[in-house]
Amino acid sequence: MVWLGFFLIAAYAFVKSMRVLFMTTRQSGRFFSVNNLLLLCSIYTTVLIAFGIGYLVLEEMGLPVLEEDGRSLDVHSFEMIEVCMYFSAITLLSVGYGDITPIGIGRWLAIVEALVGYTMPAAFLVHTVIEHEKR
């Protein structure tokens, strides 16, 4: 029940902060764009799902690419989807927690995914600045 309260507080804070951001942007003429933000979120989501499916397909083909606590994954298909998407999200959005680690070809996939995750904000920033300069 406590988690529901935290969730509601977080949701309220998010809505209020977005409202303030939009109002500030409209009044000051800053180059914040909702379209750019939605585009960035869409790209991150697409990359996350694509790499997650890549890990999943390799695991289902019998080629181990992920292990948990030093052991190969021994989970059902639905849980495998969850683990692959979780690993993809953690790799794309942060440096990872270390609870699930890539092995074999999975290491190379994780490197590529991490590089994509690190370069996207820079590309987004450059795109935003160039768009602002055109105006």
Tab-separated table of N, CA, C and O in Angstrom, residues 54-111:
chain	number	residue	atom	x	y	z
A	54	GLY	N	16.666	-9.130	-29.859
A	54	GLY	CA	17.906	-9.770	-30.308
A	54	GLY	C	18.459	-10.737	-29.270
A	54	GLY	O	18.818	-11.880	-29.593
A	55	TYR	N	18.521	-10.307	-28.017
A	55	TYR	CA	18.980	-11.199	-26.947
A	55	TYR	C	18.045	-12.405	-26.820
A	55	TYR	O	18.494	-13.537	-26.653
A	56	LEU	N	16.746	-12.146	-26.892
A	56	LEU	CA	15.756	-13.211	-26.752
A	56	LEU	C	15.883	-14.248	-27.859
A	56	LEU	O	15.880	-15.457	-27.590
A	57	VAL	N	16.009	-13.789	-29.083
A	57	VAL	CA	16.117	-14.719	-30.217
A	57	VAL	C	17.366	-15.581	-30.082
A	57	VAL	O	17.308	-16.800	-30.287
A	58	LEU	N	18.479	-14.973	-29.731
A	58	LEU	CA	19.708	-15.754	-29.567
A	58	LEU	C	19.575	-16.773	-28.441
A	58	LEU	O	20.014	-17.919	-28.578
A	59	GLU	N	18.963	-16.372	-27.330
A	59	GLU	CA	18.751	-17.310	-26.216
A	59	GLU	C	17.835	-18.455	-26.628
A	59	GLU	O	18.091	-19.614	-26.306
A	60	GLU	N	16.749	-18.140	-27.335
A	60	GLU	CA	15.797	-19.177	-27.749
A	60	GLU	C	16.383	-20.106	-28.801
A	60	GLU	O	15.954	-21.248	-28.938
A	61	MET	N	17.364	-19.628	-29.570
A	61	MET	CA	18.037	-20.465	-30.563
A	61	MET	C	19.044	-21.401	-29.910
A	61	MET	O	19.632	-22.243	-30.583
A	62	GLY	N	19.243	-21.254	-28.617
A	62	GLY	CA	20.179	-22.118	-27.905
A	62	GLY	C	21.577	-21.547	-27.787
A	62	GLY	O	22.490	-22.220	-27.327
A	63	LEU	N	21.755	-20.294	-28.212
A	63	LEU	CA	23.044	-19.635	-28.096
A	63	LEU	C	23.010	-18.755	-26.856
A	63	LEU	O	22.375	-17.700	-26.849
A	64	PRO	N	23.647	-19.178	-25.767
A	64	PRO	CA	23.567	-18.389	-24.532
A	64	PRO	C	24.286	-17.051	-24.674
A	64	PRO	O	25.440	-16.991	-25.091
A	65	VAL	N	23.575	-15.979	-24.349
A	65	VAL	CA	24.155	-14.638	-24.416
A	65	VAL	C	24.069	-13.914	-23.076
A	65	VAL	O	24.715	-12.903	-22.893
A	66	LEU	N	23.271	-14.434	-22.151
A	66	LEU	CA	23.112	-13.805	-20.842
A	66	LEU	C	23.230	-14.851	-19.746
A	66	LEU	O	22.842	-16.006	-19.927
A	67	GLU	N	23.772	-14.425	-18.623
A	67	GLU	CA	23.801	-15.286	-17.449
A	67	GLU	C	23.480	-14.458	-16.220
A	67	GLU	O	23.729	-13.260	-16.178
A	68	GLU	N	22.898	-15.120	-15.224
A	68	GLU	CA	22.501	-14.447	-13.993
A	68	GLU	C	23.268	-15.040	-12.833
A	68	GLU	O	23.210	-16.241	-12.580
A	69	ASP	N	24.018	-14.188	-12.145
A	69	ASP	CA	24.843	-14.603	-11.002
A	69	ASP	C	25.778	-15.748	-11.363
A	69	ASP	O	25.965	-16.686	-10.590
A	70	GLY	N	26.351	-15.685	-12.562
A	70	GLY	CA	27.323	-16.684	-12.986
A	70	GLY	C	26.723	-17.978	-13.512
A	70	GLY	O	27.458	-18.887	-13.876
A	71	ARG	N	25.404	-18.084	-13.559
A	71	ARG	CA	24.743	-19.303	-14.069
A	71	ARG	C	23.953	-18.955	-15.316
A	71	ARG	O	23.411	-17.858	-15.441
A	72	SER	N	23.849	-19.917	-16.221
A	72	SER	CA	23.046	-19.672	-17.418
A	72	SER	C	21.583	-19.513	-17.019
A	72	SER	O	21.141	-20.032	-15.988
A	73	LEU	N	20.848	-18.788	-17.825
A	73	LEU	CA	19.443	-18.527	-17.530
A	73	LEU	C	18.631	-19.803	-17.686
A	73	LEU	O	18.709	-20.475	-18.703
A	74	ASP	N	17.863	-20.129	-16.677
A	74	ASP	CA	16.993	-21.301	-16.717
A	74	ASP	C	15.588	-20.847	-16.337
A	74	ASP	O	15.124	-21.091	-15.222
A	75	VAL	N	14.950	-20.143	-17.272
A	75	VAL	CA	13.628	-19.587	-17.010
A	75	VAL	C	12.705	-19.934	-18.172
A	75	VAL	O	13.147	-20.310	-19.255
A	76	HIS	N	11.407	-19.796	-17.938
A	76	HIS	CA	10.420	-20.051	-18.983
A	76	HIS	C	10.424	-18.917	-19.998
A	76	HIS	O	11.007	-17.861	-19.782
A	77	SER	N	9.742	-19.111	-21.104
A	77	SER	CA	9.763	-18.149	-22.204
A	77	SER	C	9.303	-16.761	-21.786
A	77	SER	O	9.911	-15.764	-22.160
A	78	PHE	N	8.207	-16.672	-21.015
A	78	PHE	CA	7.726	-15.355	-20.615
A	78	PHE	C	8.732	-14.663	-19.717
A	78	PHE	O	8.973	-13.463	-19.856
A	79	GLU	N	9.327	-15.400	-18.809
A	79	GLU	CA	10.348	-14.817	-17.941
A	79	GLU	C	11.588	-14.427	-18.736
A	79	GLU	O	12.254	-13.455	-18.414
A	80	MET	N	11.867	-15.185	-19.796
A	80	MET	CA	13.013	-14.878	-20.648
A	80	MET	C	12.805	-13.531	-21.349
A	80	MET	O	13.738	-12.738	-21.476
A	81	ILE	N	11.572	-13.245	-21.770
A	81	ILE	CA	11.262	-11.953	-22.377
A	81	ILE	C	11.536	-10.848	-21.369
A	81	ILE	O	12.170	-9.832	-21.684
A	82	GLU	N	11.078	-11.048	-20.150
A	82	GLU	CA	11.275	-10.056	-19.093
A	82	GLU	C	12.758	-9.817	-18.823
A	82	GLU	O	13.209	-8.671	-18.724
A	83	VAL	N	13.531	-10.886	-18.721
A	83	VAL	CA	14.966	-10.765	-18.436
A	83	VAL	C	15.686	-10.051	-19.578
A	83	VAL	O	16.508	-9.162	-19.345
A	84	CYS	N	15.355	-10.412	-20.813
A	84	CYS	CA	16.022	-9.792	-21.968
A	84	CYS	C	15.678	-8.310	-22.088
A	84	CYS	O	16.550	-7.488	-22.370
A	85	MET	N	14.419	-7.964	-21.873
A	85	MET	CA	14.025	-6.555	-21.940
A	85	MET	C	14.652	-5.767	-20.786
A	85	MET	O	15.089	-4.631	-20.964
A	86	TYR	N	14.702	-6.372	-19.610
A	86	TYR	CA	15.327	-5.727	-18.453
A	86	TYR	C	16.804	-5.467	-18.732
A	86	TYR	O	17.308	-4.364	-18.525
A	87	PHE	N	17.502	-6.480	-19.227
A	87	PHE	CA	18.922	-6.320	-19.510
A	87	PHE	C	19.138	-5.260	-20.588
A	87	PHE	O	20.045	-4.426	-20.485
A	88	SER	N	18.288	-5.261	-21.603
A	88	SER	CA	18.393	-4.277	-22.667
A	88	SER	C	18.194	-2.866	-22.122
A	88	SER	O	18.955	-1.952	-22.465
A	89	ALA	N	17.195	-2.680	-21.279
A	89	ALA	CA	16.926	-1.354	-20.706
A	89	ALA	C	18.082	-0.886	-19.839
A	89	ALA	O	18.518	0.271	-19.935
A	90	ILE	N	18.589	-1.752	-18.997
A	90	ILE	CA	19.683	-1.383	-18.100
A	90	ILE	C	20.950	-1.073	-18.892
A	90	ILE	O	21.681	-0.146	-18.573
A	91	THR	N	21.189	-1.826	-19.953
A	91	THR	CA	22.380	-1.588	-20.770
A	91	THR	C	22.254	-0.291	-21.559
A	91	THR	O	23.212	0.473	-21.671
A	92	LEU	N	21.074	-0.028	-22.106
A	92	LEU	CA	20.865	1.165	-22.924
A	92	LEU	C	20.853	2.442	-22.093
A	92	LEU	O	21.404	3.458	-22.500
A	93	LEU	N	20.249	2.403	-20.917
A	93	LEU	CA	20.001	3.615	-20.147
A	93	LEU	C	20.996	3.868	-19.022
A	93	LEU	O	20.974	4.937	-18.414
A	94	SER	N	21.829	2.891	-18.681
A	94	SER	CA	22.783	3.088	-17.594
A	94	SER	C	23.984	2.186	-17.807
A	94	SER	O	24.150	1.599	-18.866
A	95	VAL	N	24.785	2.041	-16.784
A	95	VAL	CA	25.960	1.185	-16.880
A	95	VAL	C	25.664	-0.248	-16.451
A	95	VAL	O	26.531	-1.102	-16.518
A	96	GLY	N	24.451	-0.514	-15.998
A	96	GLY	CA	24.073	-1.858	-15.586
A	96	GLY	C	24.267	-2.072	-14.104
A	96	GLY	O	24.930	-1.294	-13.414
A	97	TYR	N	23.648	-3.130	-13.623
A	97	TYR	CA	23.725	-3.460	-12.201
A	97	TYR	C	24.654	-4.639	-11.928
A	97	TYR	O	25.102	-4.827	-10.821
A	98	GLY	N	24.910	-5.463	-12.916
A	98	GLY	CA	25.781	-6.604	-12.734
A	98	GLY	C	25.055	-7.869	-12.333
A	98	GLY	O	25.677	-8.919	-12.194
A	99	ASP	N	23.742	-7.808	-12.127
A	99	ASP	CA	23.003	-9.017	-11.766
A	99	ASP	C	22.847	-9.944	-12.962
A	99	ASP	O	22.854	-11.164	-12.821
A	100	ILE	N	22.731	-9.397	-14.145
A	100	ILE	CA	22.686	-10.176	-15.378
A	100	ILE	C	23.857	-9.700	-16.228
A	100	ILE	O	24.027	-8.501	-16.456
A	101	THR	N	24.675	-10.635	-16.689
A	101	THR	CA	25.859	-10.265	-17.458
A	101	THR	C	25.837	-10.945	-18.813
A	101	THR	O	25.358	-12.073	-18.950
A	102	PRO	N	26.364	-10.273	-19.818
A	102	PRO	CA	26.422	-10.877	-21.145
A	102	PRO	C	27.609	-11.829	-21.256
A	102	PRO	O	28.637	-11.640	-20.597
A	103	ILE	N	27.458	-12.830	-22.085
A	103	ILE	CA	28.548	-13.765	-22.371
A	103	ILE	C	28.603	-13.968	-23.881
A	103	ILE	O	27.618	-13.775	-24.584
A	104	GLY	N	29.748	-14.358	-24.364
A	104	GLY	CA	29.904	-14.644	-25.786
A	104	GLY	C	29.540	-13.460	-26.666
A	104	GLY	O	29.947	-12.326	-26.422
A	105	ILE	N	28.739	-13.731	-27.695
A	105	ILE	CA	28.314	-12.694	-28.625
A	105	ILE	C	27.462	-11.635	-27.934
A	105	ILE	O	27.381	-10.498	-28.387
A	106	GLY	N	26.865	-11.988	-26.796
A	106	GLY	CA	26.075	-11.040	-26.028
A	106	GLY	C	26.897	-9.859	-25.542
A	106	GLY	O	26.378	-8.755	-25.387
A	107	ARG	N	28.179	-10.082	-25.310
A	107	ARG	CA	29.058	-8.983	-24.890
A	107	ARG	C	29.166	-7.935	-25.989
A	107	ARG	O	29.129	-6.740	-25.721
A	108	TRP	N	29.321	-8.394	-27.218
A	108	TRP	CA	29.432	-7.460	-28.342
A	108	TRP	C	28.121	-6.715	-28.566
A	108	TRP	O	28.127	-5.513	-28.849
A	109	LEU	N	27.008	-7.422	-28.436
A	109	LEU	CA	25.708	-6.760	-28.561
A	109	LEU	C	25.535	-5.706	-27.473
A	109	LEU	O	25.036	-4.610	-27.730
A	110	ALA	N	25.937	-6.029	-26.261
A	110	ALA	CA	25.827	-5.078	-25.151
A	110	ALA	C	26.715	-3.857	-25.377
A	110	ALA	O	26.322	-2.732	-25.047
A	111	ILE	N	27.891	-4.056	-25.938
A	111	ILE	CA	28.786	-2.929	-26.239
A	111	ILE	C	28.129	-2.002	-27.257
A	111	ILE	O	28.107	-0.779	-27.078
